[in-house]
Coordinates of C-alpha atoms in Angstrom, one line a residue:
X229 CA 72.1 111.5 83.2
X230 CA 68.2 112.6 83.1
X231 CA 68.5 115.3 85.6
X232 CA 72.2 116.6 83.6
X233 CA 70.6 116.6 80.5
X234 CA 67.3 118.7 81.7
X235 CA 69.8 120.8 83.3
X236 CA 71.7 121.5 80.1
X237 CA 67.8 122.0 78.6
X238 CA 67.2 124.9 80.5
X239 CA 70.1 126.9 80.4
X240 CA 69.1 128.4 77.0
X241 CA 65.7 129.9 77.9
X242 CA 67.3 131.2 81.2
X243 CA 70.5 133.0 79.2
X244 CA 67.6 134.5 77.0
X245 CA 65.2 135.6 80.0
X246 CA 68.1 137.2 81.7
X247 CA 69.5 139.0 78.5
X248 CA 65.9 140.2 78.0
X249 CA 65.6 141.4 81.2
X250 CA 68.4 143.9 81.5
X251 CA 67.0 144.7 77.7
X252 CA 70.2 143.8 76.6
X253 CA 70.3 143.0 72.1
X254 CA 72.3 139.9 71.1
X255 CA 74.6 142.4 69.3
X256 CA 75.4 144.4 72.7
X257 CA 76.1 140.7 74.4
X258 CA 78.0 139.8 71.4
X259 CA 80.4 142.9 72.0
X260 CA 80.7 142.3 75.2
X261 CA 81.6 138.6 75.3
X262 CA 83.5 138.2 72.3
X263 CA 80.9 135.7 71.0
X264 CA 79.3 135.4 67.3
X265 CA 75.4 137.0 67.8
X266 CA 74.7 133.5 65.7
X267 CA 76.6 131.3 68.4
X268 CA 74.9 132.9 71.5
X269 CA 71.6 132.8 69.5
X270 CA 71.8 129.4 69.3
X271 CA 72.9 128.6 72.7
X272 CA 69.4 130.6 73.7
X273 CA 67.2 128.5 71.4
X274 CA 69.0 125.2 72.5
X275 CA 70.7 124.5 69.1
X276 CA 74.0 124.7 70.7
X277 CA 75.6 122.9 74.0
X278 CA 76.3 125.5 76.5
X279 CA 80.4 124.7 77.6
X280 CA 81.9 127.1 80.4
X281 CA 83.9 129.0 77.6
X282 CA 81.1 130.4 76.1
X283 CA 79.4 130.6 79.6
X284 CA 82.1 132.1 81.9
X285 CA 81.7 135.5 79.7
X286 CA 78.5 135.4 79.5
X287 CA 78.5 135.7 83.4
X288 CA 80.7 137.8 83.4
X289 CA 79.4 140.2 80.8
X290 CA 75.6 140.2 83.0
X291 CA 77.8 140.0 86.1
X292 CA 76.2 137.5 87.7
X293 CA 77.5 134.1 89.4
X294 CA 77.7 130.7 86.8
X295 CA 75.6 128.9 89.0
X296 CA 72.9 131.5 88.3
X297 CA 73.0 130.5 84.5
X298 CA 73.4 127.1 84.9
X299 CA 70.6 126.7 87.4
X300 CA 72.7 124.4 89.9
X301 CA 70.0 123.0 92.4
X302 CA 69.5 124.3 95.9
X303 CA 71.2 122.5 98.0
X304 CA 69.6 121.3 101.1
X305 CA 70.2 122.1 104.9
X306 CA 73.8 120.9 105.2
X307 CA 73.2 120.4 108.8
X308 CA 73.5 117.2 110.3
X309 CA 71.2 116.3 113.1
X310 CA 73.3 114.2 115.7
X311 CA 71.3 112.0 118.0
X312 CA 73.4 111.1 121.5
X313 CA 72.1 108.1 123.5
X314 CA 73.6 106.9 126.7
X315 CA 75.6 103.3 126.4
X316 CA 77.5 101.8 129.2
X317 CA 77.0 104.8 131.1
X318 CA 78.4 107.2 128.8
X319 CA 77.2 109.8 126.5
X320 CA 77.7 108.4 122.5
X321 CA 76.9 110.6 119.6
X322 CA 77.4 108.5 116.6
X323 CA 79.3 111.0 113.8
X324 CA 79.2 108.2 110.7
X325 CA 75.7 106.8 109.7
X326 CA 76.8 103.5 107.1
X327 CA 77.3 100.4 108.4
X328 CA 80.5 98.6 108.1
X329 CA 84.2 100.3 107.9
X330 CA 85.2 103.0 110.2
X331 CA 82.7 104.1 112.5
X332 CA 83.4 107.5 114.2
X333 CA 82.0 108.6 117.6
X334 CA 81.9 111.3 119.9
X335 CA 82.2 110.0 123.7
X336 CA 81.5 111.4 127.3
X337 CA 82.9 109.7 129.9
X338 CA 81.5 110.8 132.9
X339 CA 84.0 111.4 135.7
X340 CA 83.1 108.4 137.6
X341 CA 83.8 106.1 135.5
X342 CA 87.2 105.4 137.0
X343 CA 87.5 101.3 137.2
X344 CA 89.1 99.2 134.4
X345 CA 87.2 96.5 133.1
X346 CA 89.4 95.7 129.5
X347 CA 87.9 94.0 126.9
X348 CA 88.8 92.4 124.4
X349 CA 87.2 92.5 120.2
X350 CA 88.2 92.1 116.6
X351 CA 89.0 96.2 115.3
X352 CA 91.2 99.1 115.6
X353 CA 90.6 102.1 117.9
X354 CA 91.7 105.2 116.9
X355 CA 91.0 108.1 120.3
X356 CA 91.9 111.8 120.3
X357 CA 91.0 113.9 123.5
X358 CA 89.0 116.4 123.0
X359 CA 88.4 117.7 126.9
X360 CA 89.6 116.0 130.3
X361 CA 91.8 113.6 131.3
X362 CA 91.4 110.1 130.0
X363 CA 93.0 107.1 131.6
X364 CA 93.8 104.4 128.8
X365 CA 94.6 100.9 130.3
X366 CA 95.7 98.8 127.5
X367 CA 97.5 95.5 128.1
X368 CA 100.3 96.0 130.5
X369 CA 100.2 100.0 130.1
X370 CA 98.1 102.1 132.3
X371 CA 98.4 105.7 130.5
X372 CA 96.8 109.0 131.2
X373 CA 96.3 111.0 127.9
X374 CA 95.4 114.5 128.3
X375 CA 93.5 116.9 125.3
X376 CA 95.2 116.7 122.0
X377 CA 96.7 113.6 122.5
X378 CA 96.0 110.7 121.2
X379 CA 96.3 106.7 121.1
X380 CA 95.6 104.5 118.9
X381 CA 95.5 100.3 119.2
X382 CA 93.9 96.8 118.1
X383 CA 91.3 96.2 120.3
X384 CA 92.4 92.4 120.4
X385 CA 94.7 93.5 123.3
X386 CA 92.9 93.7 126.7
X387 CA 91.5 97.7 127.0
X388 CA 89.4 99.8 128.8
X389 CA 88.9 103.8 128.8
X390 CA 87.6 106.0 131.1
X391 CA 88.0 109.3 133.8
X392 CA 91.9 109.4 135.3
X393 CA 89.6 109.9 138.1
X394 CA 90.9 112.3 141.4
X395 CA 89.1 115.0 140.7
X396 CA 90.1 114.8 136.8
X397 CA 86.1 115.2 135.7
X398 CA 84.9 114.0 132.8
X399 CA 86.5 113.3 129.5
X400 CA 85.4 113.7 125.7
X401 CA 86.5 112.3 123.2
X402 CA 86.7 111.1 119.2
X403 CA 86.9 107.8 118.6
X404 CA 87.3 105.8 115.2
X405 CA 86.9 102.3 115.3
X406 CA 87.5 100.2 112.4
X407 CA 87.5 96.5 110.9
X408 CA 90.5 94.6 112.5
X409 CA 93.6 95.3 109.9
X410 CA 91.9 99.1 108.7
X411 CA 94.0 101.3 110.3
X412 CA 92.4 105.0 110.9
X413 CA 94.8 107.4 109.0
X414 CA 97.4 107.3 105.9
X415 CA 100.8 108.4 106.4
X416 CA 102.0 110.7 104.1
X417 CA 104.9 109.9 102.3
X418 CA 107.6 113.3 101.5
X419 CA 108.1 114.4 97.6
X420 CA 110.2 112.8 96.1
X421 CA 113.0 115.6 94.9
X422 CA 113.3 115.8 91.2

């Protein structure tokens, strides 16, 4: 609430620094906007709560964007620096950072990794395939999935993952893995007609 109401503090002096800078009189901004000279007057000085009706044409009027008025902080380098490390012999990039619920993961499976070994653990797996061909052995089924497809299963049942092998290369893909019972995705439900 600190940094909301500093925010709000500081939009006053900045709507009169930028109306005094294109030399613009309250009465000319008045005209402009539609808004009393006493009402934007007292949004400069701080006597009044700047609200986005009486800021949108304000913005408008100087042609500028809201944020500039409002002062929205920077934000930072969206970028997310991904960090791969090899496990079992495969290339893992972790995609989620917080512990507990749905991990997500981006995995190389290099082409020779072509013998089933299932396993079994509490969760659900959730795997798209990005490139390659991945061979999915998963209780009695033996499956190749190819890119775009994708499986999903509780990891209670015996599986393994890796290259369909014969030349197939290897294989990357997403994988979600969740708390046994959390399944990955919602199914959406049609509109009801009304």
């Amino acid at each position: 609430m600190d940094k909301i109401a500093q925010a709000l503090s500081e939009v006053g002096p900045r709507l009169k620094r930028l109306r005094i800078q294109r030399e613009i009189t309250l009465a000319a901004l008045s005209e402009a906007t539609g808004i009393s000279k006493s009402t934007l007057s007292r949004l400069e000085s701080g006597q009044r709560k700047p609200s986005l009706e009486l800021l949108f044409p304000i913005a408008l009027a100087h042609q500028v964007p809201l944020d500039e008025l409002v002062g929205t902080p920077e934000v930072g380098d969206p970028r997310v620096r991904l960090t791969p490390r090899r496990a079992h012999g495969r290339i893992v990039v972790p995609l989620t950072r917080q512990p507990g619920g749905i991990a997500a993961w981006k995995i190389l499976v290099p082409a020779d990794q072509t013998e089933p070994d299932p396993r079994v653990h509490d969760g659900y797996e959730w795997l798209y395939v990005l490139s390659g061909r991945l061979r999915l052995v998963l209780a009695d089924h033996d499956l190749v999935l190819v890119a775009g497809q994708v499986a999903e299963f509780d990891t209670r049942l015996p599986h393994w993952f890796g290259s369909a092998g014969a030349g197939a290369g290897a294989v990357e893909i997403l994988s979600l893995f969740g708390p046994q019972g959390e399944r990955m995705h919602v199914r959406a439900q049609p509109r009801a007609k009304g």
